[in-house]
Short mmCIF file of C-alpha atoms in Angstrom, two decimals:
data_model
loop_
_atom_site.label_atom_id
_atom_site.label_comp_id
_atom_site.label_asym_id
_atom_site.label_seq_id
_atom_site.Cartn_x
_atom_site.Cartn_y
_atom_site.Cartn_z
CA MET F 1 9.90 -11.16 2.09
CA LEU F 2 12.85 -9.59 3.88
CA TRP F 3 13.62 -6.06 5.06
CA ALA F 4 16.53 -4.32 3.72
CA GLY F 5 17.44 -0.67 3.87
CA GLY F 6 17.03 -1.18 0.45
CA MET F 7 19.53 -0.26 -2.23
CA LYS F 8 22.32 2.05 -1.01
CA LEU F 9 23.26 5.00 -3.14
CA GLY F 10 26.04 6.92 -1.42
CA THR F 11 26.50 8.98 1.73
CA PHE F 12 23.53 11.33 1.36
CA GLU F 13 20.84 8.83 0.49
CA ILE F 14 21.95 6.09 2.88
CA LEU F 15 22.11 8.45 5.80
CA LEU F 16 18.66 9.71 5.01
CA VAL F 17 17.22 6.30 5.72
CA PHE F 18 18.64 6.26 9.24
CA ILE F 19 18.59 9.83 10.62
CA HIS F 20 15.52 11.91 11.24
CA ALA F 21 14.45 14.93 13.23
CA SER F 22 11.28 14.31 15.22
CA ALA F 23 9.67 17.72 14.98
CA ALA F 24 7.26 16.84 12.17
CA CYS F 25 6.31 13.35 13.41
CA GLU F 26 4.28 12.22 16.37
CA PHE F 27 5.24 9.02 18.17
CA GLU F 28 3.54 7.06 20.90
CA PRO F 29 5.03 7.31 24.41
CA PHE F 30 7.87 4.88 25.04
CA PRO F 31 5.94 2.01 26.72
CA TYR F 32 3.64 1.77 23.66
CA ARG F 33 6.14 2.12 20.84
CA ALA F 34 5.94 -1.00 18.68
CA THR F 35 9.22 -1.79 16.95
CA GLY F 36 9.30 -4.70 14.52
CA ILE F 37 12.39 -3.69 12.55
CA VAL F 38 15.60 -2.02 13.63
CA CYS F 39 18.33 -0.98 11.23
CA ARG F 40 21.85 -0.06 12.32
CA MET F 41 24.61 1.23 10.05
CA THR F 42 28.04 1.56 11.63
CA LYS F 43 30.82 4.09 11.04
CA PRO F 44 32.81 1.81 8.64
CA ALA F 45 29.76 1.64 6.36
CA ALA F 46 29.37 5.42 6.46
CA LEU F 47 33.04 5.84 5.55
CA LEU F 48 32.69 3.40 2.66
CA LEU F 49 29.57 5.10 1.35
CA ASN F 50 31.22 8.49 1.67
CA GLN F 51 33.47 7.50 -1.22
CA GLU F 52 30.39 7.87 -3.41
CA THR F 53 29.80 11.43 -2.24
CA ALA F 54 32.07 12.66 -5.03
CA GLN F 55 29.52 11.43 -7.58
CA VAL F 56 26.74 13.40 -5.88
CA ILE F 57 28.82 16.58 -5.61
CA GLN F 58 29.89 16.34 -9.24
CA ALA F 59 26.26 15.89 -10.22
CA ALA F 60 25.33 18.95 -8.16
CA PHE F 61 27.92 21.10 -9.94
CA ARG F 62 27.00 19.78 -13.38
CA ASN F 63 23.28 20.16 -12.83
CA ALA F 64 23.39 23.60 -11.21
CA ARG F 65 21.80 26.25 -13.41
CA PHE F 66 23.87 29.39 -13.00
CA PRO F 67 22.01 32.62 -13.79
CA ASN F 68 23.51 35.38 -15.88
CA ILE F 69 25.55 37.68 -13.66
CA THR F 70 25.42 41.45 -14.27
CA GLY F 71 26.89 44.49 -12.59
CA GLU F 72 28.43 47.90 -13.13
CA ARG F 73 30.94 50.22 -11.57
CA SER F 74 32.06 53.81 -12.04
CA MET F 75 35.69 54.14 -13.12
CA ARG F 76 37.79 57.26 -13.31
CA LEU F 77 38.21 58.34 -16.95
CA LEU F 78 36.17 55.38 -18.26
CA GLY F 79 32.91 56.36 -16.68
CA LYS F 80 30.49 53.50 -15.95
CA VAL F 81 31.69 50.04 -16.80
CA ALA F 82 28.91 47.45 -17.14
CA TYR F 83 29.49 43.71 -17.37
CA GLY F 84 27.56 40.49 -17.76
CA LEU F 85 28.58 36.84 -17.51
CA ALA F 86 26.35 34.45 -19.47
CA ASN F 87 26.12 30.77 -20.40
CA ILE F 88 28.12 29.65 -17.37
CA GLN F 89 28.96 25.93 -17.43
CA VAL F 90 31.21 23.65 -15.37
CA ASN F 91 34.10 21.70 -16.92
CA ASP F 92 36.96 19.58 -15.60
CA LEU F 93 35.66 19.04 -12.09
CA SER F 94 37.59 16.89 -9.62
CA ILE F 95 37.52 16.21 -5.87
CA GLU F 96 40.60 15.48 -3.79
CA LYS F 97 38.88 13.82 -0.81
CA SER F 98 35.71 13.65 1.24
CA GLU F 99 35.33 13.11 4.95
CA VAL F 100 32.26 12.24 7.03
CA GLU F 101 31.67 12.62 10.74
CA LEU F 102 28.70 11.49 12.82
CA LYS F 103 27.88 14.15 15.38
CA GLU F 104 25.99 12.49 18.21
CA ASN F 105 22.40 13.72 18.52
CA ASP F 106 23.12 16.38 15.91
CA ALA F 107 23.71 15.70 12.21
CA VAL F 108 26.00 14.15 9.65
CA HIS F 109 28.85 16.47 8.74
CA ILE F 110 30.48 16.02 5.35
CA ALA F 111 33.68 17.84 4.41
CA ILE F 112 34.61 17.94 0.72
CA LYS F 113 38.23 19.02 0.30
CA ASN F 114 39.80 20.77 -2.69
CA VAL F 115 37.11 20.70 -5.34
CA THR F 116 38.75 22.02 -8.49
CA ALA F 117 36.46 23.21 -11.25
CA VAL F 118 36.68 25.31 -14.39
CA PHE F 119 33.70 27.53 -15.14
CA LYS F 120 33.33 28.63 -18.76
CA GLY F 121 31.08 31.21 -20.37
CA THR F 122 30.88 34.57 -22.14
CA LEU F 123 31.77 37.99 -20.72
CA ASN F 124 29.96 41.00 -22.17
CA TYR F 125 31.08 44.47 -21.13
CA GLY F 126 30.72 48.08 -22.16
CA TYR F 127 31.64 51.54 -20.92
CA ALA F 128 30.82 55.18 -21.70
CA GLY F 129 33.10 57.94 -20.57
CA ALA F 130 32.82 61.71 -20.70
CA TRP F 131 34.80 61.82 -23.93
CA PHE F 132 34.44 58.15 -25.07
CA LEU F 133 31.70 56.79 -27.27
CA GLN F 134 29.69 53.90 -25.77
CA LEU F 135 31.38 50.61 -26.69
CA PHE F 136 30.36 46.99 -26.15
CA HIS F 137 32.58 43.92 -26.29
CA SER F 138 32.11 40.16 -25.89
CA VAL F 139 34.86 37.68 -25.02
CA ASP F 140 34.94 34.08 -23.89
CA PHE F 141 36.17 33.45 -20.38
CA GLU F 142 37.07 30.63 -18.04
CA ILE F 143 37.42 30.74 -14.29
CA GLU F 144 39.75 28.40 -12.46
CA SER F 145 38.56 27.66 -8.93
CA SER F 146 39.55 25.64 -5.88
CA ILE F 147 36.80 25.18 -3.33
CA ASP F 148 36.14 23.40 -0.01
CA LEU F 149 32.58 22.42 0.94
CA GLN F 150 31.15 21.92 4.40
CA ILE F 151 27.72 20.27 4.43
CA SER F 152 25.68 19.52 7.52
CA VAL F 153 22.84 17.16 6.65
CA LYS F 154 19.89 17.60 8.98
CA LEU F 155 16.72 15.66 8.40
CA MET F 156 13.10 16.02 9.34
CA CYS F 157 10.42 13.40 9.71
CA GLN F 158 7.34 14.28 7.67
CA LYS F 159 4.38 11.91 7.51
CA ASP F 160 6.53 9.21 9.13
CA GLN F 161 9.06 9.52 6.32
CA VAL F 162 12.38 11.27 6.06
CA ALA F 163 12.86 14.70 4.52
CA ALA F 164 16.41 15.97 4.09
CA ASP F 165 17.67 19.47 4.77
CA ALA F 166 21.17 20.07 3.40
CA SER F 167 20.77 23.84 3.29
CA ASP F 168 23.47 24.18 5.95
CA CYS F 169 26.11 24.32 3.22
CA TYR F 170 29.22 26.47 2.94
CA LEU F 171 31.76 26.99 0.16
CA SER F 172 35.25 28.29 0.89
CA PHE F 173 37.23 29.55 -2.11
CA HIS F 174 41.00 29.07 -2.14
CA LYS F 175 41.33 30.26 -5.72
CA LEU F 176 39.12 32.10 -8.17
CA THR F 177 41.08 33.15 -11.26
CA LEU F 178 39.55 34.72 -14.36
CA HIS F 179 41.05 34.13 -17.84
CA LEU F 180 39.80 36.02 -20.88
CA GLN F 181 39.93 34.37 -24.31
CA GLY F 182 42.45 31.84 -23.02
CA ASP F 183 44.97 34.58 -22.06
CA LYS F 184 46.78 33.39 -18.95
CA GLU F 185 48.70 36.63 -18.43
CA PRO F 186 47.12 39.26 -16.19
CA GLY F 187 46.11 42.44 -17.97
CA TRP F 188 44.23 45.55 -17.03
CA LEU F 189 40.95 44.17 -18.39
CA LYS F 190 41.27 40.88 -16.57
CA GLN F 191 42.28 42.66 -13.35
CA LEU F 192 39.44 45.10 -13.71
CA PHE F 193 36.74 42.46 -14.05
CA THR F 194 38.26 40.10 -11.50
CA ASP F 195 38.02 42.87 -8.94
CA PHE F 196 34.46 43.65 -10.01
CA ILE F 197 32.94 40.19 -10.06
CA SER F 198 34.89 38.08 -7.57
CA PHE F 199 32.45 38.61 -4.70
CA THR F 200 29.39 38.17 -6.95
CA LEU F 201 30.72 34.93 -8.40
CA LYS F 202 31.35 33.44 -4.98
CA PHE F 203 27.85 34.31 -3.85
CA VAL F 204 26.18 32.91 -6.97
CA PHE F 205 28.24 29.69 -7.01
CA LYS F 206 27.50 29.03 -3.35
CA SER F 207 23.79 29.70 -3.78
CA GLU F 208 23.30 27.54 -6.87
CA VAL F 209 25.57 24.62 -5.90
CA CYS F 210 24.17 24.38 -2.36
CA LYS F 211 20.63 24.60 -3.71
CA GLU F 212 21.36 21.71 -6.07
CA ILE F 213 22.95 19.63 -3.29
CA ASN F 214 19.86 20.17 -1.15
CA SER F 215 17.61 19.17 -4.05
CA LEU F 216 19.66 16.03 -4.74
CA ALA F 217 19.60 15.04 -1.08
CA GLN F 218 15.80 15.20 -1.01
CA MET F 219 15.50 13.40 -4.33
CA LEU F 220 17.71 10.57 -3.10
CA ALA F 221 15.81 10.39 0.19
CA ASN F 222 12.54 9.94 -1.67
CA PHE F 223 14.13 7.39 -3.99
CA ILE F 224 15.46 5.28 -1.12
CA GLN F 225 12.12 5.44 0.70
CA ASP F 226 10.28 4.27 -2.43
CA LEU F 227 12.89 1.57 -3.01
CA ALA F 228 12.60 0.25 0.55
CA GLU F 229 8.80 0.21 0.39
CA ASN F 230 8.90 -1.68 -2.88
CA PHE F 231 11.37 -4.21 -1.47
CA VAL F 232 9.06 -5.15 1.40
CA GLN F 233 5.95 -5.45 -0.77
CA ASP F 234 4.78 -8.26 -3.02
CA GLU F 235 1.38 -7.78 -4.61
CA ASP F 236 -1.14 -7.40 -1.74
CA ILE F 237 1.30 -8.19 1.07
CA LYS F 238 3.57 -5.44 2.36
CA LEU F 239 5.31 -4.16 5.48
CA ASP F 240 4.67 -0.80 7.07
CA ILE F 241 8.18 0.62 7.48
CA ALA F 242 7.11 3.96 8.92
CA LEU F 243 9.24 5.21 11.78
CA ALA F 244 8.28 3.91 15.21
CA SER F 245 10.46 6.36 17.16
CA VAL F 246 13.09 9.02 16.74
CA PRO F 247 16.18 7.32 15.25
CA LEU F 248 19.50 7.61 16.99
CA ILE F 249 22.75 9.05 15.77
CA LYS F 250 25.79 8.00 17.75
CA ALA F 251 29.49 8.58 17.22
CA ASN F 252 29.90 5.03 15.85
CA TYR F 253 26.55 4.15 14.30
CA LEU F 254 23.14 5.28 13.08
CA GLU F 255 20.04 3.41 14.18
CA SER F 256 16.43 3.66 13.04
CA HIS F 257 13.36 1.90 14.42
CA HIS F 258 10.42 0.98 12.18
CA LYS F 259 6.91 -0.33 12.84
CA GLY F 260 7.22 -3.42 10.66
CA LEU F 261 3.49 -4.15 10.68
CA VAL F 262 2.14 -6.43 7.95
CA LEU F 263 -0.52 -4.87 5.74
CA TYR F 264 -2.82 -7.21 3.79
CA LYS F 265 -6.34 -6.31 2.63
CA ASN F 266 -8.55 -6.47 5.73
CA TYR F 267 -5.95 -8.29 7.82
CA SER F 268 -5.21 -6.24 10.93
CA ASP F 269 -1.73 -6.56 12.39
CA VAL F 270 -0.99 -5.17 15.85
CA LEU F 271 2.30 -5.10 17.71
CA THR F 272 2.10 -3.78 21.25
CA ASP F 273 5.61 -4.34 22.54
CA SER F 274 9.15 -5.08 21.46
CA VAL F 275 12.01 -7.10 22.89
CA PHE F 276 14.63 -4.95 21.18
CA SER F 277 17.52 -3.54 23.17
CA PRO F 278 20.50 -1.62 21.70
CA SER F 279 22.84 -4.11 23.38
CA LEU F 280 21.55 -6.86 21.04
CA LEU F 281 23.48 -5.31 18.15
CA THR F 282 27.23 -4.79 18.02
CA GLU F 283 29.44 -2.46 15.95
CA SER F 284 31.73 -5.04 14.33
CA ARG F 285 29.82 -5.31 11.02
CA MET F 286 28.76 -2.60 8.60
CA LEU F 287 25.03 -3.19 8.53
CA TYR F 288 22.52 -4.84 10.87
CA PHE F 289 18.83 -5.64 10.57
CA TRP F 290 16.91 -6.74 13.66
CA LEU F 291 13.56 -8.46 12.97
CA SER F 292 11.01 -9.46 15.55
CA GLU F 293 9.37 -12.88 15.61
CA HIS F 294 6.05 -11.07 15.19
CA ILE F 295 6.93 -10.00 11.63
CA LEU F 296 7.60 -13.54 10.42
CA ASN F 297 4.42 -14.80 12.06
CA SER F 298 2.37 -12.03 10.46
CA LEU F 299 3.92 -12.59 7.03
CA ALA F 300 3.12 -16.31 7.29
CA SER F 301 -0.48 -15.45 8.20
CA ALA F 302 -0.80 -13.06 5.26
CA ALA F 303 0.68 -15.67 2.90
CA PHE F 304 -1.88 -18.19 4.20
CA LEU F 305 -4.76 -15.77 3.69
CA ASP F 306 -3.48 -15.01 0.18
CA LYS F 307 -3.57 -18.77 -0.60
CA ARG F 308 0.17 -18.87 -1.30
CA LEU F 309 0.93 -21.84 0.93
CA VAL F 310 0.02 -24.40 -1.69
CA LEU F 311 2.39 -26.77 -3.49
CA THR F 312 1.65 -29.09 -6.42
CA ILE F 313 3.93 -32.00 -7.32
CA LYS F 314 3.37 -34.24 -10.30
CA GLY F 315 4.96 -36.45 -12.94
CA GLU F 316 8.66 -37.17 -12.66
CA GLU F 317 9.05 -34.93 -9.63
CA LEU F 318 6.47 -37.01 -7.73
CA GLN F 319 8.16 -40.20 -8.85
CA VAL F 320 11.53 -39.06 -7.48
CA LEU F 321 9.97 -38.34 -4.09
CA LEU F 322 8.18 -41.67 -3.87
CA GLU F 323 11.16 -43.69 -5.05
CA MET F 324 13.73 -42.11 -2.74
CA GLU F 325 14.51 -45.56 -1.34
CA ASP F 326 15.02 -48.13 -4.08
CA THR F 327 14.07 -51.11 -1.97
CA GLU F 328 11.66 -53.96 -2.46
CA ALA F 329 9.58 -52.92 0.54
CA GLN F 330 9.28 -49.37 -0.76
CA GLN F 331 8.25 -50.56 -4.21
CA LYS F 332 5.53 -52.77 -2.73
CA VAL F 333 4.06 -49.87 -0.72
CA VAL F 334 4.06 -47.51 -3.69
CA GLN F 335 2.44 -50.13 -5.90
CA LYS F 336 -0.14 -50.70 -3.20
CA ILE F 337 -0.97 -46.95 -3.02
CA PHE F 338 -1.09 -46.33 -6.79
CA GLN F 339 -2.69 -49.67 -7.74
CA GLY F 340 -1.01 -49.74 -11.14
CA ILE F 341 -1.78 -46.09 -12.03
CA SER F 342 1.12 -44.21 -13.71
CA TYR F 343 2.87 -41.32 -11.98
CA ASN F 344 2.23 -39.26 -15.09
CA ASP F 345 -1.49 -39.55 -14.40
CA SER F 346 -1.11 -38.50 -10.76
CA VAL F 347 -0.65 -35.29 -8.82
CA ALA F 348 0.11 -34.54 -5.17
CA LYS F 349 -1.18 -31.35 -3.59
CA VAL F 350 0.19 -30.00 -0.30
CA TRP F 351 -1.37 -27.03 1.49
CA SER F 352 -1.59 -25.42 4.88
CA LEU F 353 -4.91 -25.80 6.68
CA ALA F 354 -4.29 -23.03 9.21
CA HIS F 355 -1.98 -20.11 9.90
CA PRO F 356 1.54 -21.48 10.42
CA GLN F 357 3.07 -20.62 13.78
CA ILE F 358 6.66 -19.39 13.77
CA SER F 359 8.93 -19.05 16.77
CA LEU F 360 12.56 -17.95 16.72
CA GLN F 361 14.96 -19.89 18.91
CA PRO F 362 18.77 -20.09 19.18
CA GLU F 363 18.76 -23.36 17.23
CA GLY F 364 16.81 -21.86 14.32
CA THR F 365 13.35 -20.89 13.08
CA VAL F 366 10.72 -23.30 14.38
CA VAL F 367 7.71 -23.68 12.08
CA LYS F 368 4.59 -25.48 13.29
CA SER F 369 1.81 -26.05 10.76
CA LEU F 370 -1.27 -28.19 10.17
CA VAL F 371 -0.78 -29.51 6.63
CA ALA F 372 -2.98 -31.50 4.27
CA VAL F 373 -1.66 -33.82 1.56
CA GLU F 374 -3.83 -35.23 -1.21
CA VAL F 375 -2.63 -37.59 -3.93
CA SER F 376 -5.06 -37.84 -6.85
CA ALA F 377 -5.00 -39.87 -10.04
CA PHE F 378 -6.53 -39.01 -13.38
CA PRO F 379 -6.64 -42.27 -15.38
CA SER F 380 -7.40 -41.75 -19.03
CA GLY F 381 -11.15 -41.85 -19.66
CA GLU F 382 -12.02 -42.32 -15.97
CA GLU F 383 -13.22 -40.13 -13.13
CA PRO F 384 -10.51 -38.64 -10.87
CA LEU F 385 -9.57 -40.87 -7.95
CA ILE F 386 -8.29 -39.74 -4.55
CA LEU F 387 -5.62 -42.29 -3.73
CA LEU F 388 -4.50 -40.75 -0.48
CA TYR F 389 -5.54 -37.95 1.87
CA MET F 390 -3.97 -37.07 5.18
CA GLU F 391 -3.75 -34.21 7.61
CA LYS F 392 -0.73 -33.91 9.84
CA GLU F 393 0.81 -31.47 12.25
CA ILE F 394 4.42 -30.83 11.33
CA THR F 395 7.00 -29.06 13.47
CA VAL F 396 10.33 -28.40 11.81
CA THR F 397 13.38 -26.33 12.74
CA ILE F 398 15.00 -24.45 9.86
CA GLN F 399 18.37 -22.71 9.72
CA ALA F 400 18.73 -19.93 7.14
CA ALA F 401 21.76 -18.54 5.35
CA TYR F 402 22.49 -16.34 2.34
CA ALA F 403 25.37 -17.17 -0.01
CA GLU F 404 26.17 -16.63 -3.70
CA LYS F 405 23.11 -14.39 -3.99
CA LYS F 406 20.78 -17.21 -2.88
CA LEU F 407 18.73 -17.82 0.23
CA ILE F 408 19.54 -21.22 1.73
CA LEU F 409 17.04 -22.97 4.04
CA HIS F 410 18.26 -26.07 5.80
CA PRO F 411 15.63 -28.15 7.68
CA LEU F 412 16.88 -29.86 10.82
CA ASP F 413 14.89 -32.09 13.15
CA SER F 414 11.18 -32.50 12.45
CA ARG F 415 8.18 -34.00 14.21
CA ILE F 416 5.11 -35.36 12.42
CA GLU F 417 1.78 -36.21 14.02
CA PHE F 418 -1.00 -37.69 11.84
CA LYS F 419 -4.42 -36.19 12.51
CA VAL F 420 -6.40 -37.67 9.58
CA PHE F 421 -5.37 -40.59 7.37
CA LYS F 422 -7.34 -42.01 4.43
CA CYS F 423 -5.89 -44.35 1.85
CA ARG F 424 -7.89 -45.94 -0.98
CA ALA F 425 -5.63 -49.02 -0.86
CA ASP F 426 -6.12 -49.38 2.91
CA PRO F 427 -9.69 -48.26 3.86
CA SER F 428 -9.40 -49.70 7.36
CA GLY F 429 -6.09 -47.99 8.05
CA ASN F 430 -4.64 -51.17 9.51
CA ASP F 431 -1.64 -51.51 7.20
CA PRO F 432 1.33 -50.13 9.21
CA SER F 433 3.69 -50.34 6.20
CA ILE F 434 1.88 -47.49 4.41
CA ARG F 435 2.02 -45.09 7.36
CA LYS F 436 5.62 -45.97 8.11
CA PHE F 437 6.59 -45.37 4.48
CA LEU F 438 4.73 -42.04 4.36
CA GLN F 439 6.26 -40.94 7.69
CA THR F 440 9.74 -41.57 6.30
CA MET F 441 8.97 -40.06 2.90
CA ILE F 442 7.64 -36.83 4.46
CA SER F 443 10.65 -36.43 6.80
CA VAL F 444 13.39 -37.35 4.36
CA ALA F 445 12.01 -36.02 1.07
CA GLY F 446 8.75 -34.10 1.55
CA ILE F 447 9.92 -31.44 4.02
CA PRO F 448 13.18 -30.76 2.08
CA LYS F 449 11.15 -30.50 -1.14
CA VAL F 450 8.73 -27.93 0.34
CA THR F 451 11.64 -26.04 1.92
CA SER F 452 13.49 -26.00 -1.40
CA ARG F 453 10.45 -24.55 -3.18
CA ILE F 454 10.13 -21.78 -0.55
CA GLU F 455 13.87 -21.14 -0.77
CA THR F 456 13.68 -20.72 -4.56
CA ALA F 457 10.56 -18.55 -4.41
CA LEU F 458 12.02 -16.16 -1.81
CA THR F 459 15.34 -15.91 -3.66
CA SER F 460 13.49 -15.09 -6.87
CA LEU F 461 11.37 -12.49 -5.06
CA MET F 462 14.40 -10.77 -3.50
CA ASN F 463 16.27 -10.77 -6.80
CA SER F 464 13.27 -9.24 -8.54
CA LYS F 465 13.62 -6.38 -6.04
CA GLY F 466 17.28 -5.90 -6.97
CA LEU F 467 19.06 -7.54 -4.03
CA ASN F 468 21.30 -9.53 -6.37
CA LEU F 469 22.76 -6.25 -7.67
CA PHE F 470 24.56 -5.66 -4.38
CA GLN F 471 27.90 -6.98 -3.27
CA ILE F 472 27.00 -8.53 0.08
CA ILE F 473 29.98 -9.85 2.06
CA ASN F 474 29.80 -12.70 4.61
CA PRO F 475 26.14 -12.25 5.61
CA GLU F 476 24.99 -13.97 8.79
CA ILE F 477 21.44 -14.80 9.85
CA ILE F 478 21.38 -15.32 13.61
CA THR F 479 18.26 -16.46 15.46
CA ARG F 480 17.62 -15.86 19.13
CA LYS F 481 14.56 -16.29 21.30
CA GLY F 482 11.94 -13.97 19.84
CA TYR F 483 14.04 -12.26 17.17
CA THR F 484 16.56 -12.68 14.36
CA ILE F 485 19.54 -10.56 13.33
CA VAL F 486 20.90 -10.19 9.80
CA GLN F 487 24.42 -8.74 9.83
CA LEU F 488 26.74 -8.15 6.91
CA ASP F 489 29.46 -6.11 5.24
CA PHE F 490 29.14 -4.83 1.69
CA ASN F 491 30.81 -3.12 -1.21
CA PHE F 492 28.94 -0.44 -3.08
CA PRO F 493 28.05 -1.09 -6.75
CA ASN F 494 29.12 2.26 -8.18
CA HIS F 495 27.20 1.81 -11.43
CA LEU F 496 23.85 1.94 -9.62
CA LEU F 497 24.45 5.49 -8.42
CA LEU F 498 25.66 6.58 -11.84
CA GLU F 499 22.60 5.06 -13.51
CA PHE F 500 20.30 6.76 -11.03
CA LEU F 501 21.94 10.17 -11.49
CA GLU F 502 21.90 9.85 -15.28
CA LYS F 503 18.24 8.86 -15.23
CA LYS F 504 17.12 11.61 -12.86
CA LEU F 505 19.33 14.41 -14.10
#
C-alpha cells in the first residue's frame, strides 16, 4: 500500500491537495507534530497541470446557469423601453493561454488570457410612447465576447481536509458585441440595447461564471481527497492522511505534511516524532513523496494482524522450487524428505509468526521476520502427514523500483537462522545434508518466490486503485536511514479529467 497524491486532475484539484489555510484546523505544537508522509509538488508540475485549466474553465462556462436578464429605460419619444434576455447559452468557447504563479505564503494565482465565447439567446423587448401603442418583439441574439480571468485560489482546512475558496475571481471584458438575428451591421436597435444591457451582462456573466468556478474547485477538492483516501486503503487497513501541519507554499514548490498513521480495527498506531527536514527533498523532479520508516512498519504489523502474511505453494510450483538444482545430491535429499510421495499430493505453507520488523537503510529496505514453513503431504486414502516443519529468523535487504507500471522488488543479501527444525525423514536432526539443502533452497529460491508474490500483489493492488492510468516518468525509490523518497515526473492523462467532468456535470 503506497501513498500517492492520488490521481491528478488539473491545476485546481492538484493544488487543493497541497495548499491549505490553517484557520479551521487545529494542530499540535511543533515539537509534537507527527509527520509520516510529506508531499511536494514543484513549479514544473504546476505549469504542466495548468495546461488542463482550460478544461475546467470551459466546463465552468458551459455549466453556468445564466438567469434571464430584464431591465427598462425611459427614452425620448419612445417612452419606456423594456427588455429581457432569456435562454442564454455559451457556444464556441476557446482559451488562448493560461498562466499560474505560486505566491509564497499567499495563494495560487491563475491568469486565463483571451477567453473568447459566443453567448446565444432570445431578446424580448417592448415600448409604449405617448402616441405609440404598446408593442412587443422577440428576436434571436448572439453576443461576441473576449474576456480575461484572474483567479486567486485560497483554501481552508476544515476537519483536517481541504476546502477551496476560488471566490476571488475577476473577469475583464475586452469586447462585448451584440448581434440581433445574425445582423452584423450596427443599427439603432442594436445600439440601443447594447447601451442598455452592457453593464448588466458583464455583472451577470462574472457572477455566474465565478460561482461555477468556485463550485468546480470545491467539487474537485472533494474528489481528490476521496481518491487519495481510497488509494491508501485496502479493506480494513488504511492510512490516516489528515493534515499534520499547515502546508507550505513557496515560489518553487508546494508542500503538505500528513499524519500517515495506520488504522486497523483495534490496532493503535502512534507516531510521536518525525525525521523529516525540507532539505531532504530537492526541486529537480515534478513530484516527491517522503515516507517514514514508521509507516512501513505499521503497515507490516496491520498485514500480520489481518493474517495476510501467509503463502501457500503446491503442485508444479513446489516442484520447481525443490528442483532448482538438478544434481544427484539434490535429488537424494528431496527423495529423502518426500519418501516417495508425489509433489501433487503435497503443499508447503509459509507464514509469519510475529510482526515483521522493517528498517530503511541506504542499501535498501531491511526486513527481519520470524517465519514458519510447513510441508505437508496428503496421500490418497491416508491421513495428512507433516513431512517438514521449521521456524527460522530471516533478515533480507530488498531494493524497490517501479517500471512499466509494475512494482519491482529485488532481494539482495539474506541471513537465515534456524530456530526450530523437525523433519519426518530425520527425527534426530543429525543429517546435515537436509539442512544444507533447505538453507540453499530458501536463500536462492524461497525468498525470491515470496518477494515475487508480494511484488505481484502490491502491483495488482495499486493498479486496482488506478495508478496504471497515469503516465509516470522515470520514477525513483530512494531509501535512506529512517525514511524513503519516491520522486518522479509525469504527463497528465487528459481523458481522466474529461471523463470526470462529463460524469459530474
